[in-house]
mmCIF file of C-alpha atoms in Angstrom:
data_model
loop_
_atom_site.group_PDB
_atom_site.id
_atom_site.type_symbol
_atom_site.label_atom_id
_atom_site.label_comp_id
_atom_site.label_asym_id
_atom_site.label_seq_id
_atom_site.Cartn_x
_atom_site.Cartn_y
_atom_site.Cartn_z
ATOM 1 C CA MET A 1 18.974 -275.749 -60.105
ATOM 2 C CA PRO A 2 22.268 -274.476 -61.641
ATOM 3 C CA LEU A 3 23.157 -277.890 -63.084
ATOM 4 C CA ASP A 4 20.325 -280.203 -64.024
ATOM 5 C CA ASP A 5 19.986 -283.430 -62.062
ATOM 6 C CA ALA A 6 21.164 -285.615 -64.938
ATOM 7 C CA LEU A 7 24.421 -283.690 -65.425
ATOM 8 C CA ALA A 8 25.077 -283.368 -61.688
ATOM 9 C CA ALA A 9 24.668 -287.121 -61.289
ATOM 10 C CA ARG A 10 26.810 -287.823 -64.345
ATOM 11 C CA MET A 11 29.624 -285.626 -63.043
ATOM 12 C CA ALA A 12 29.758 -287.757 -59.910
ATOM 13 C CA GLU A 13 30.392 -290.957 -61.890
ATOM 14 C CA PRO A 14 34.035 -292.149 -62.043
ATOM 15 C CA ASP A 15 34.309 -292.080 -65.838
ATOM 16 C CA PHE A 16 32.876 -288.587 -66.394
ATOM 17 C CA TRP A 17 36.014 -286.505 -65.948
ATOM 18 C CA PRO A 18 38.356 -288.773 -67.943
ATOM 19 C CA VAL A 19 35.835 -288.682 -70.814
ATOM 20 C CA TYR A 20 35.169 -284.950 -70.477
ATOM 21 C CA LEU A 21 38.878 -284.102 -70.372
ATOM 22 C CA PHE A 22 39.695 -286.357 -73.357
ATOM 23 C CA ASP A 23 42.081 -288.483 -71.307
ATOM 24 C CA ASP A 24 43.905 -291.130 -73.321
ATOM 25 C CA ASP A 25 42.714 -293.886 -70.978
ATOM 26 C CA ALA A 26 39.078 -292.736 -70.867
ATOM 27 C CA PRO A 27 36.458 -295.394 -71.636
ATOM 28 C CA ASP A 28 34.723 -295.293 -75.001
ATOM 29 C CA VAL A 29 31.190 -293.923 -74.581
ATOM 30 C CA TYR A 30 30.474 -293.490 -78.295
ATOM 31 C CA ASP A 31 27.023 -294.651 -79.386
ATOM 32 C CA GLU A 32 26.711 -295.895 -82.971
ATOM 33 C CA ASP A 33 23.238 -294.391 -83.072
ATOM 34 C CA VAL A 34 24.090 -290.721 -83.510
ATOM 35 C CA ASP A 35 20.671 -289.666 -82.240
ATOM 36 C CA ASP A 36 21.358 -291.423 -78.931
ATOM 37 C CA GLN A 37 24.691 -289.746 -78.165
ATOM 38 C CA GLU A 38 24.903 -288.675 -74.535
ATOM 39 C CA SER A 39 24.691 -284.889 -74.341
ATOM 40 C CA HIS A 40 24.235 -282.320 -71.594
ATOM 41 C CA VAL A 41 23.847 -278.564 -71.297
ATOM 42 C CA ALA A 42 25.031 -276.481 -68.352
ATOM 43 C CA ARG A 43 24.029 -272.842 -67.955
ATOM 44 C CA PHE A 44 26.060 -270.457 -65.807
ATOM 45 C CA PRO A 45 24.040 -267.276 -65.162
ATOM 46 C CA LEU A 46 25.523 -263.909 -64.222
ATOM 47 C CA GLY A 47 22.240 -262.000 -63.977
ATOM 48 C CA GLY A 48 21.065 -259.210 -66.250
ATOM 49 C CA GLY A 49 20.359 -261.680 -69.039
ATOM 50 C CA PHE A 50 23.995 -262.794 -69.301
ATOM 51 C CA ALA A 51 25.027 -266.450 -69.104
ATOM 52 C CA LEU A 52 27.655 -268.851 -70.357
ATOM 53 C CA VAL A 53 26.190 -272.014 -71.872
ATOM 54 C CA LEU A 54 28.198 -275.228 -72.029
ATOM 55 C CA ASP A 55 27.112 -277.915 -74.486
ATOM 56 C CA LEU A 56 28.837 -281.280 -74.223
ATOM 57 C CA THR A 57 28.424 -284.454 -76.255
ATOM 58 C CA LEU A 58 30.579 -287.037 -74.535
ATOM 59 C CA GLY A 59 30.542 -289.783 -77.162
ATOM 60 C CA LEU A 60 31.617 -287.393 -79.905
ATOM 61 C CA GLU A 61 34.287 -285.779 -77.698
ATOM 62 C CA TYR A 62 32.810 -282.349 -78.294
ATOM 63 C CA VAL A 63 32.483 -279.466 -75.820
ATOM 64 C CA GLY A 64 31.105 -276.111 -76.943
ATOM 65 C CA LEU A 65 30.826 -272.801 -75.111
ATOM 66 C CA ALA A 66 28.317 -270.096 -76.018
ATOM 67 C CA LEU A 67 27.389 -266.662 -74.713
ATOM 68 C CA ALA A 68 23.825 -265.614 -73.939
ATOM 69 C CA ALA A 69 23.393 -261.853 -73.639
ATOM 70 C CA PRO A 70 20.686 -259.180 -73.920
ATOM 71 C CA GLY A 71 19.853 -258.429 -77.524
ATOM 72 C CA ILE A 72 21.064 -261.822 -78.772
ATOM 73 C CA PRO A 73 18.138 -264.115 -79.696
ATOM 74 C CA GLU A 74 20.142 -267.320 -79.255
ATOM 75 C CA PRO A 75 23.431 -268.082 -77.486
ATOM 76 C CA VAL A 76 26.408 -267.422 -79.770
ATOM 77 C CA THR A 77 29.325 -269.869 -79.897
ATOM 78 C CA VAL A 78 32.552 -268.374 -78.561
ATOM 79 C CA GLY A 79 34.687 -271.527 -78.712
ATOM 80 C CA TRP A 80 34.708 -275.274 -78.801
ATOM 81 C CA ASP A 81 37.004 -278.172 -78.022
ATOM 82 C CA ASP A 82 37.141 -281.522 -79.799
ATOM 83 C CA GLN A 83 39.706 -283.869 -81.271
ATOM 84 C CA ALA A 84 39.696 -282.333 -84.742
ATOM 85 C CA HIS A 85 39.293 -278.625 -85.560
ATOM 86 C CA PHE A 86 39.174 -277.117 -82.068
ATOM 87 C CA HIS A 87 39.042 -273.409 -81.179
ATOM 88 C CA PRO A 88 39.251 -273.502 -77.381
ATOM 89 C CA HIS A 89 41.174 -270.275 -76.685
ATOM 90 C CA VAL A 90 38.289 -268.071 -75.603
ATOM 91 C CA MET A 91 39.586 -266.032 -72.665
ATOM 92 C CA PRO A 92 42.645 -265.306 -70.549
ATOM 93 C CA TRP A 93 42.752 -266.718 -67.036
ATOM 94 C CA PRO A 94 41.730 -263.458 -65.265
ATOM 95 C CA GLU A 95 38.489 -263.308 -67.243
ATOM 96 C CA LEU A 96 37.519 -266.864 -66.320
ATOM 97 C CA ASP A 97 38.307 -266.235 -62.659
ATOM 98 C CA LEU A 98 36.212 -263.046 -62.712
ATOM 99 C CA LEU A 99 33.252 -264.764 -64.379
ATOM 100 C CA CYS A 100 33.395 -267.684 -61.923
ATOM 101 C CA ARG A 101 33.332 -265.240 -59.006
ATOM 102 C CA VAL A 102 30.296 -263.411 -60.325
ATOM 103 C CA VAL A 103 28.399 -266.605 -61.148
ATOM 104 C CA ALA A 104 29.079 -267.734 -57.565
ATOM 105 C CA LEU A 105 27.708 -264.414 -56.286
ATOM 106 C CA HIS A 106 24.609 -264.816 -58.448
ATOM 107 C CA ASP A 107 23.925 -268.481 -57.667
ATOM 108 C CA PRO A 108 25.065 -269.734 -54.240
ATOM 109 C CA GLU A 109 24.991 -273.345 -55.448
ATOM 110 C CA LEU A 110 27.779 -272.679 -57.953
ATOM 111 C CA ARG A 111 30.626 -272.119 -55.511
ATOM 112 C CA HIS A 112 34.008 -270.926 -56.731
ATOM 113 C CA PRO A 113 36.326 -272.767 -57.151
ATOM 114 C CA GLY A 114 33.947 -275.544 -58.133
ATOM 115 C CA PRO A 115 32.051 -276.977 -61.083
ATOM 116 C CA MET A 116 32.196 -273.930 -63.338
ATOM 117 C CA LEU A 117 35.971 -273.576 -63.101
ATOM 118 C CA ALA A 118 36.537 -277.318 -63.514
ATOM 119 C CA LEU A 119 34.287 -277.462 -66.581
ATOM 120 C CA LEU A 120 35.350 -274.214 -68.262
ATOM 121 C CA CYS A 121 39.088 -274.013 -67.576
ATOM 122 C CA ARG A 122 39.652 -275.730 -70.936
ATOM 123 C CA PHE A 123 38.458 -272.457 -72.522
ATOM 124 C CA ALA A 124 40.990 -270.296 -70.645
ATOM 125 C CA PHE A 125 44.652 -269.959 -71.531
ATOM 126 C CA LEU A 126 47.824 -268.422 -70.180
ATOM 127 C CA ALA A 127 49.500 -265.551 -72.000
ATOM 128 C CA GLU A 128 52.377 -263.175 -71.272
ATOM 129 C CA GLY A 129 52.166 -261.655 -67.814
ATOM 130 C CA ASP A 130 49.962 -264.351 -66.298
ATOM 131 C CA ASP A 131 51.268 -265.426 -62.898
ATOM 132 C CA LEU A 132 50.961 -269.136 -62.178
ATOM 133 C CA ASP A 133 51.117 -268.424 -58.449
ATOM 134 C CA ARG A 134 47.659 -266.840 -58.866
ATOM 135 C CA VAL A 135 46.274 -269.663 -60.970
ATOM 136 C CA SER A 136 47.182 -273.208 -59.974
ATOM 137 C CA PRO A 137 45.758 -273.156 -56.400
ATOM 138 C CA LEU A 138 42.300 -272.327 -57.758
ATOM 139 C CA VAL A 139 42.416 -274.981 -60.488
ATOM 140 C CA ASP A 140 43.638 -277.515 -57.909
ATOM 141 C CA ALA A 141 40.785 -276.563 -55.574
ATOM 142 C CA ALA A 142 38.140 -276.804 -58.309
ATOM 143 C CA PHE A 143 39.093 -280.383 -59.175
ATOM 144 C CA GLU A 144 39.457 -281.321 -55.519
ATOM 145 C CA VAL A 145 35.854 -280.192 -55.014
ATOM 146 C CA MET A 146 34.651 -282.139 -58.048
ATOM 147 C CA ARG A 147 36.910 -285.201 -57.636
ATOM 148 C CA PRO A 148 37.676 -285.338 -53.905
ATOM 149 C CA GLY A 149 40.485 -287.640 -52.927
ATOM 150 C CA ASP A 150 41.507 -288.258 -56.543
ATOM 151 C CA GLY A 151 44.797 -286.442 -56.016
ATOM 152 C CA GLU A 152 47.672 -287.176 -53.657
ATOM 153 C CA GLY A 153 48.134 -283.681 -52.302
ATOM 154 C CA GLY A 154 50.024 -280.871 -53.965
ATOM 155 C CA LEU A 155 49.563 -280.141 -57.633
ATOM 156 C CA ARG A 156 46.736 -282.151 -59.167
ATOM 157 C CA ALA A 157 47.183 -284.054 -62.428
ATOM 158 C CA GLU A 158 44.262 -282.158 -64.001
ATOM 159 C CA THR A 159 46.000 -278.852 -63.266
ATOM 160 C CA ARG A 160 49.237 -280.030 -64.831
ATOM 161 C CA ASP A 161 47.402 -281.350 -67.901
ATOM 162 C CA TRP A 162 45.552 -278.043 -68.272
ATOM 163 C CA PHE A 163 48.829 -276.165 -68.003
ATOM 164 C CA ASP A 164 50.444 -278.345 -70.681
ATOM 165 C CA LEU A 165 47.560 -277.731 -73.074
ATOM 166 C CA ARG A 166 46.851 -274.051 -72.373
ATOM 167 C CA ASP A 167 50.207 -272.438 -71.613
ATOM 168 C CA LEU A 168 50.705 -270.043 -74.530
ATOM 169 C CA ARG A 169 53.308 -267.885 -72.823
ATOM 170 C CA GLY A 170 56.325 -267.393 -75.032
ATOM 171 C CA THR A 171 54.421 -268.255 -78.207
ATOM 172 C CA GLY A 172 53.919 -264.705 -79.464
ATOM 173 C CA VAL A 173 50.380 -264.248 -78.183
ATOM 174 C CA VAL A 174 49.411 -260.575 -78.002
ATOM 175 C CA TRP A 175 46.257 -258.718 -77.026
ATOM 176 C CA THR A 176 45.182 -255.859 -79.266
ATOM 177 C CA SER A 177 42.283 -253.412 -79.483
ATOM 178 C CA ARG A 178 40.144 -253.550 -82.594
ATOM 179 C CA THR A 179 38.943 -250.396 -84.288
ATOM 180 C CA ASP A 180 35.681 -250.788 -82.360
ATOM 181 C CA GLY A 181 37.606 -250.784 -79.078
ATOM 182 C CA HIS A 182 37.058 -254.450 -78.172
ATOM 183 C CA ARG A 183 39.942 -256.706 -77.152
ATOM 184 C CA ALA A 184 41.125 -259.350 -79.585
ATOM 185 C CA VAL A 185 43.919 -261.908 -79.456
ATOM 186 C CA ASP A 186 46.538 -262.727 -82.063
ATOM 187 C CA GLN A 187 49.749 -264.723 -82.297
ATOM 188 C CA HIS A 188 52.990 -263.457 -83.845
ATOM 189 C CA GLY A 189 55.163 -266.529 -83.652
ATOM 190 C CA ASP A 190 55.314 -270.218 -84.480
ATOM 191 C CA ASP A 191 57.156 -271.670 -81.485
ATOM 192 C CA GLY A 192 55.190 -273.803 -79.069
ATOM 193 C CA LEU A 193 51.450 -274.260 -79.020
ATOM 194 C CA PRO A 194 49.453 -272.518 -81.752
ATOM 195 C CA LEU A 195 46.569 -270.184 -80.928
ATOM 196 C CA TYR A 196 43.140 -271.365 -82.066
ATOM 197 C CA SER A 197 40.610 -268.681 -81.237
ATOM 198 C CA LEU A 198 37.484 -267.111 -82.700
ATOM 199 C CA ARG A 199 38.545 -263.929 -80.907
ATOM 200 C CA ALA A 200 41.028 -262.966 -83.631
ATOM 201 C CA PRO A 201 41.209 -259.274 -84.623
ATOM 202 C CA ASP A 202 39.543 -259.784 -87.996
ATOM 203 C CA SER A 203 36.995 -262.356 -86.830
ATOM 204 C CA GLU A 204 33.374 -261.930 -87.854
ATOM 205 C CA ASP A 205 32.224 -264.882 -85.738
ATOM 206 C CA PHE A 206 33.084 -263.758 -82.208
ATOM 207 C CA PRO A 207 30.493 -261.569 -80.408
ATOM 208 C CA PHE A 208 32.977 -258.888 -79.362
ATOM 209 C CA ALA A 209 30.460 -256.288 -78.191
ATOM 210 C CA ALA A 210 28.428 -258.791 -76.187
ATOM 211 C CA TRP A 211 31.568 -260.247 -74.579
ATOM 212 C CA SER A 212 32.771 -256.777 -73.574
ATOM 213 C CA ALA A 213 29.339 -256.109 -72.108
ATOM 214 C CA LEU A 214 29.535 -259.410 -70.217
ATOM 215 C CA LEU A 215 32.847 -258.438 -68.617
ATOM 216 C CA ALA A 216 31.601 -254.938 -67.747
ATOM 217 C CA HIS A 217 28.486 -256.427 -66.165
ATOM 218 C CA ALA A 218 30.607 -258.887 -64.187
ATOM 219 C CA ARG A 219 32.813 -256.122 -62.798
ATOM 220 C CA GLU A 220 29.738 -254.094 -61.834
ATOM 221 C CA ARG A 221 28.218 -257.078 -60.024
ATOM 222 C CA LEU A 222 31.420 -257.735 -58.116
ATOM 223 C CA ASP A 223 31.817 -254.050 -57.217
ATOM 224 C CA ALA A 224 28.230 -253.965 -55.955
ATOM 225 C CA ALA A 225 28.841 -256.954 -53.686
ATOM 226 C CA ILE A 226 31.822 -255.274 -52.030
ATOM 227 C CA GLY A 227 30.488 -251.704 -52.025
ATOM 228 C CA ASP A 228 28.608 -252.022 -48.744
ATOM 229 C CA ARG A 229 29.527 -249.260 -46.283
ATOM 230 C CA THR A 230 29.710 -251.796 -43.435
ATOM 231 C CA LEU A 231 33.015 -252.995 -44.920
ATOM 232 C CA ARG A 232 34.550 -249.670 -43.848
ATOM 233 C CA ALA A 233 33.831 -250.291 -40.169
ATOM 234 C CA PRO A 234 37.103 -250.092 -38.169
ATOM 235 C CA ALA A 235 36.775 -253.621 -36.761
ATOM 236 C CA VAL A 236 36.167 -255.031 -40.249
ATOM 237 C CA LEU A 237 39.140 -253.157 -41.707
ATOM 238 C CA GLN A 238 41.378 -254.447 -38.926
ATOM 239 C CA ALA A 239 40.170 -258.028 -39.465
ATOM 240 C CA LEU A 240 40.689 -257.731 -43.218
ATOM 241 C CA ASP A 241 44.189 -256.394 -42.657
ATOM 242 C CA ARG A 242 45.056 -259.500 -40.621
ATOM 243 C CA CYS A 243 43.471 -261.786 -43.210
ATOM 244 C CA THR A 244 45.451 -260.333 -46.104
ATOM 245 C CA ALA A 245 48.746 -261.332 -44.485
ATOM 246 C CA PRO A 246 50.511 -264.571 -45.522
ATOM 247 C CA ASP A 247 48.934 -266.407 -42.580
ATOM 248 C CA GLY A 248 45.629 -264.627 -43.067
ATOM 249 C CA TYR A 249 43.568 -267.787 -43.427
ATOM 250 C CA GLU A 250 44.190 -268.413 -39.726
ATOM 251 C CA HIS A 251 42.106 -265.326 -38.888
ATOM 252 C CA LEU A 252 38.959 -266.063 -40.896
ATOM 253 C CA ALA A 253 36.789 -266.700 -37.846
ATOM 254 C CA ALA A 254 37.569 -263.259 -36.458
ATOM 255 C CA LEU A 255 36.755 -261.696 -39.837
ATOM 256 C CA ALA A 256 33.431 -263.527 -39.989
ATOM 257 C CA ASP A 257 32.560 -262.208 -36.520
ATOM 258 C CA ALA A 258 33.544 -258.652 -37.454
ATOM 259 C CA LEU A 259 31.453 -258.767 -40.641
ATOM 260 C CA SER A 260 28.462 -260.133 -38.760
ATOM 261 C CA ASP A 261 28.760 -257.513 -36.000
ATOM 262 C CA ALA A 262 28.959 -254.746 -38.600
ATOM 263 C CA GLY A 263 25.790 -256.001 -40.308
ATOM 264 C CA TYR A 264 27.340 -257.228 -43.555
ATOM 265 C CA THR A 265 24.889 -259.725 -45.023
ATOM 266 C CA HIS A 266 25.972 -260.857 -48.487
ATOM 267 C CA PRO A 267 25.245 -264.596 -48.154
ATOM 268 C CA VAL A 268 27.875 -265.903 -50.601
ATOM 269 C CA LEU A 269 30.808 -263.859 -49.330
ATOM 270 C CA MET A 270 29.823 -264.409 -45.699
ATOM 271 C CA ARG A 271 29.682 -268.168 -46.261
ATOM 272 C CA ALA A 272 32.995 -268.120 -48.133
ATOM 273 C CA VAL A 273 34.640 -266.527 -45.102
ATOM 274 C CA ALA A 274 32.815 -268.423 -42.354
ATOM 275 C CA GLN A 275 32.385 -271.855 -43.986
ATOM 276 C CA PRO A 276 34.614 -272.129 -47.065
ATOM 277 C CA SER A 277 34.615 -275.356 -49.049
ATOM 278 C CA ASP A 278 38.339 -274.797 -49.599
ATOM 279 C CA ARG A 279 40.930 -272.240 -48.564
ATOM 280 C CA ALA A 280 40.851 -270.949 -52.142
ATOM 281 C CA GLU A 281 37.178 -269.970 -51.784
ATOM 282 C CA ALA A 282 37.929 -267.921 -48.680
ATOM 283 C CA CYS A 283 40.948 -266.444 -50.457
ATOM 284 C CA TRP A 284 39.088 -264.827 -53.332
ATOM 285 C CA ALA A 285 36.341 -263.649 -50.967
ATOM 286 C CA VAL A 286 38.833 -261.930 -48.636
ATOM 287 C CA GLU A 287 40.630 -260.528 -51.655
ATOM 288 C CA ALA A 288 37.398 -259.011 -52.969
ATOM 289 C CA LEU A 289 36.241 -257.707 -49.579
ATOM 290 C CA SER A 290 39.593 -256.026 -48.956
ATOM 291 C CA GLY A 291 39.740 -254.425 -52.404
ATOM 292 C CA LEU A 292 42.968 -256.135 -53.424
ATOM 293 C CA PRO A 293 43.606 -256.582 -57.165
ATOM 294 C CA GLN A 294 42.260 -259.846 -58.540
ATOM 295 C CA GLY A 295 44.612 -262.729 -57.706
ATOM 296 C CA LYS A 296 46.901 -260.668 -55.457
ATOM 297 C CA LEU A 297 46.180 -262.607 -52.261
ATOM 298 C CA VAL A 298 46.523 -266.115 -53.706
ATOM 299 C CA PRO A 299 50.361 -266.222 -53.687
ATOM 300 C CA ARG A 300 50.427 -264.884 -50.122
ATOM 301 C CA TRP A 301 48.230 -267.698 -48.867
ATOM 302 C CA PHE A 302 49.527 -270.518 -51.053
ATOM 303 C CA GLY A 303 53.121 -269.599 -51.841
ATOM 304 C CA PRO A 304 54.868 -270.310 -55.154
ATOM 305 C CA SER A 305 53.048 -272.559 -57.621
ATOM 306 C CA PRO A 306 54.718 -275.920 -58.298
ATOM 307 C CA LEU A 307 54.405 -274.923 -61.957
ATOM 308 C CA SER A 308 56.331 -271.661 -61.617
ATOM 309 C CA ALA A 309 59.676 -273.216 -62.534
ATOM 310 C CA SER A 310 58.189 -275.807 -64.845
ATOM 311 C CA ARG A 311 59.045 -276.075 -68.521
ATOM 312 C CA SER A 312 57.627 -278.187 -71.286
ATOM 313 C CA TRP A 313 58.714 -278.998 -74.816
ATOM 314 C CA ARG A 314 56.628 -280.093 -77.782
ATOM 315 C CA LEU A 315 58.471 -282.508 -80.047
ATOM 316 C CA SER A 316 57.614 -284.081 -83.381
ATOM 317 C CA LEU A 317 58.739 -287.584 -84.319
ATOM 318 C CA THR A 318 58.665 -288.788 -87.930
ATOM 319 C CA LEU A 319 58.598 -292.574 -87.933
ATOM 320 C CA PRO A 320 59.017 -294.485 -91.245
ATOM 321 C CA VAL A 321 56.773 -297.560 -91.256
ATOM 322 C CA VAL A 322 57.327 -299.230 -94.642
ATOM 323 C CA GLY A 323 57.872 -302.937 -94.025
ATOM 324 C CA ARG A 324 56.755 -302.597 -90.433
ATOM 325 C CA PRO A 325 53.799 -304.442 -88.845
ATOM 326 C CA TRP A 326 50.323 -302.949 -89.081
ATOM 327 C CA ARG A 327 49.778 -300.154 -86.508
ATOM 328 C CA PHE A 328 53.503 -299.963 -85.810
ATOM 329 C CA GLY A 329 53.296 -296.234 -85.147
ATOM 330 C CA GLN A 330 50.468 -296.697 -82.633
ATOM 331 C CA GLN A 331 52.454 -299.405 -80.877
ATOM 332 C CA VAL A 332 55.546 -297.209 -80.550
ATOM 333 C CA ALA A 333 53.461 -294.221 -79.455
ATOM 334 C CA GLY A 334 51.731 -296.320 -76.809
ATOM 335 C CA GLU A 335 55.002 -297.589 -75.375
ATOM 336 C CA LEU A 336 56.590 -294.137 -75.449
ATOM 337 C CA SER A 337 53.577 -292.642 -73.721
ATOM 338 C CA THR A 338 53.654 -295.302 -71.000
ATOM 339 C CA ASP A 339 57.380 -294.859 -70.397
ATOM 340 C CA LEU A 340 57.171 -291.064 -70.291
ATOM 341 C CA GLN A 341 54.147 -291.071 -68.010
ATOM 342 C CA GLU A 342 55.750 -293.522 -65.603
ATOM 343 C CA ALA A 343 58.763 -291.205 -65.409
ATOM 344 C CA GLY A 344 56.475 -288.211 -64.876
ATOM 345 C CA LEU A 345 57.869 -286.605 -68.010
ATOM 346 C CA GLY A 346 54.991 -286.352 -70.471
ATOM 347 C CA ASP A 347 53.258 -288.445 -73.098
ATOM 348 C CA ALA A 348 53.086 -289.326 -76.813
ATOM 349 C CA GLU A 349 50.407 -289.846 -79.424
ATOM 350 C CA VAL A 350 50.079 -290.379 -83.164
ATOM 351 C CA GLY A 351 49.249 -287.063 -84.769
ATOM 352 C CA GLY A 352 49.063 -288.053 -88.429
ATOM 353 C CA SER A 353 50.447 -290.235 -91.176
ATOM 354 C CA MET A 354 51.529 -290.121 -94.805
ATOM 355 C CA SER A 355 50.893 -292.520 -97.680
ATOM 356 C CA ARG A 356 52.078 -292.636 -101.290
ATOM 357 C CA PRO A 357 50.342 -294.000 -104.387
ATOM 358 C CA GLU A 358 51.683 -297.340 -105.497
ATOM 359 C CA GLY A 359 50.329 -300.168 -107.640
ATOM 360 C CA GLY A 360 46.906 -298.625 -108.043
ATOM 361 C CA GLY A 361 46.552 -298.065 -104.324
ATOM 362 C CA TYR A 362 48.331 -296.397 -101.467
ATOM 363 C CA VAL A 363 51.195 -297.522 -99.253
ATOM 364 C CA HIS A 364 51.486 -296.319 -95.690
ATOM 365 C CA VAL A 365 54.894 -294.586 -95.555
ATOM 366 C CA GLU A 366 55.313 -292.885 -92.197
ATOM 367 C CA ASP A 367 53.599 -291.871 -88.992
ATOM 368 C CA HIS A 368 53.996 -288.550 -87.230
ATOM 369 C CA LEU A 369 54.022 -288.656 -83.443
ATOM 370 C CA ASN A 370 53.455 -285.684 -81.162
ATOM 371 C CA LEU A 371 55.383 -285.792 -77.897
ATOM 372 C CA LEU A 372 55.253 -283.688 -74.763
ATOM 373 C CA ILE A 373 58.290 -283.550 -72.478
ATOM 374 C CA ARG A 374 58.064 -281.901 -69.074
ATOM 375 C CA ASP A 375 60.863 -280.348 -67.023
ATOM 376 C CA ASP A 376 63.754 -282.632 -68.088
ATOM 377 C CA LEU A 377 64.263 -282.586 -71.857
ATOM 378 C CA ALA A 378 67.500 -284.611 -71.771
ATOM 379 C CA LEU A 379 65.935 -287.479 -69.833
ATOM 380 C CA GLY A 380 62.852 -287.415 -72.042
ATOM 381 C CA VAL A 381 64.991 -287.680 -75.185
ATOM 382 C CA THR A 382 66.945 -290.515 -73.584
ATOM 383 C CA ILE A 383 63.714 -292.459 -73.042
ATOM 384 C CA ILE A 384 62.579 -291.782 -76.609
ATOM 385 C CA ALA A 385 65.938 -292.873 -78.048
ATOM 386 C CA ARG A 386 66.030 -296.026 -75.923
ATOM 387 C CA THR A 387 62.559 -297.066 -77.072
ATOM 388 C CA LEU A 388 63.293 -296.383 -80.737
ATOM 389 C CA HIS A 389 66.597 -298.273 -80.594
ATOM 390 C CA SER A 390 64.773 -301.256 -79.081
ATOM 391 C CA TYR A 391 62.596 -301.302 -82.216
ATOM 392 C CA ARG A 392 65.619 -300.676 -84.488
ATOM 393 C CA ALA A 393 63.853 -297.525 -85.622
ATOM 394 C CA ALA A 394 66.192 -294.799 -84.337
ATOM 395 C CA GLU A 395 68.351 -294.867 -87.463
ATOM 396 C CA THR A 396 65.493 -293.848 -89.745
ATOM 397 C CA ALA A 397 63.308 -291.828 -87.364
ATOM 398 C CA THR A 398 63.634 -288.034 -87.068
ATOM 399 C CA LEU A 399 62.975 -286.244 -83.789
ATOM 400 C CA ARG A 400 62.750 -282.462 -83.812
ATOM 401 C CA HIS A 401 61.282 -279.567 -81.884
ATOM 402 C CA ALA A 402 57.743 -278.845 -83.032
ATOM 403 C CA GLY A 403 57.090 -275.765 -85.125
ATOM 404 C CA LYS A 404 58.411 -274.453 -88.395
ATOM 405 C CA GLY A 405 62.092 -275.148 -88.838
ATOM 406 C CA GLY A 406 62.250 -277.126 -85.599
ATOM 407 C CA GLU A 407 65.769 -278.174 -84.648
ATOM 408 C CA VAL A 408 66.572 -281.878 -85.116
ATOM 409 C CA ILE A 409 67.412 -283.750 -81.905
ATOM 410 C CA PRO A 410 69.938 -286.622 -82.138
ATOM 411 C CA LEU A 411 68.669 -290.051 -81.085
ATOM 412 C CA ARG A 412 71.845 -291.437 -79.570
ATOM 413 C CA GLN A 413 72.135 -294.962 -78.196
ATOM 414 C CA THR A 414 72.373 -295.048 -74.395
ATOM 415 C CA THR A 415 73.510 -297.802 -72.084
#
């Protein structure tokens, strides 16, 4: 059983994904008895002693990822996500996609896209050169499998939220080779989202050698699955050629027949072609069988990603609160978040506060709000200004672009 019965059943409950994804409107599942906190472990095996191990404690809003590998007595943490000191930037998108493919080949119950991608995409990020046309259809498909009918067609909300949180393109992220030859990630910039990763060049905590061995093993397993000589049969090559065209998904039945007639028997890839759970599952299978580079076929079958032309801005709002009602900052943040979400433009949350000593105690001076604006910065700022003016707070509040030396944005009154 790839996922134990308790976790599989829990994932089917309506509140699981909002809690797991740290949604703002998720129900509180915290248990005051720390020993009784709800926790689960999911193991994703790749064969050869390699596995990724997910450890989640829902009430504490903690999700950890570890690597099990030959020669390592216990799984080693490679990243974690929480609401405090997170380090979720473990791997670039192509590595996660590769690992999901190989886990699916190893365990037929863990189809790709499916539970592994939905659970682990929080540990993958986008960097320079990543093509969203190759990414968003698979993330959409994974959540459609896990939360069927929860979307309204097109781009799913989970995919957009993941993109907002893990898009590090344009932030100075670079991949380098350490002196030992293993890949490490660094960030040479302070605009946009910061990089939080154990995979830094000088890190002593990331298992670089074991991770490199994991990726090499995964590539070998995938190559072995598509190295069968029957794939070179003329009828199979012709069927694959038709299936790698933009309308190729319309020819899957003919490909399945050609593979069967040629004697190709890999159960996972045959099922992905003949009985896919989603077009995206057939897509990566055809891509692998035809020898196309990873992700090459996805844009042909799905077209441009709705996120391709998308932009987002991270803003910081300093809100003085002296003389204001208790929890004034939370009230403003809640209203801003509601207004931005209803307009499809983003959200807001309190990210910190400042107090000063006074009269033997401390006085709450200001709150700091973090805001996300999607696609239309001008309209987002208009909504922020309108809300702040309604509270008579625009005159003293300061809105700026996040990051060091962020430019101040005027909060003009609108009619």
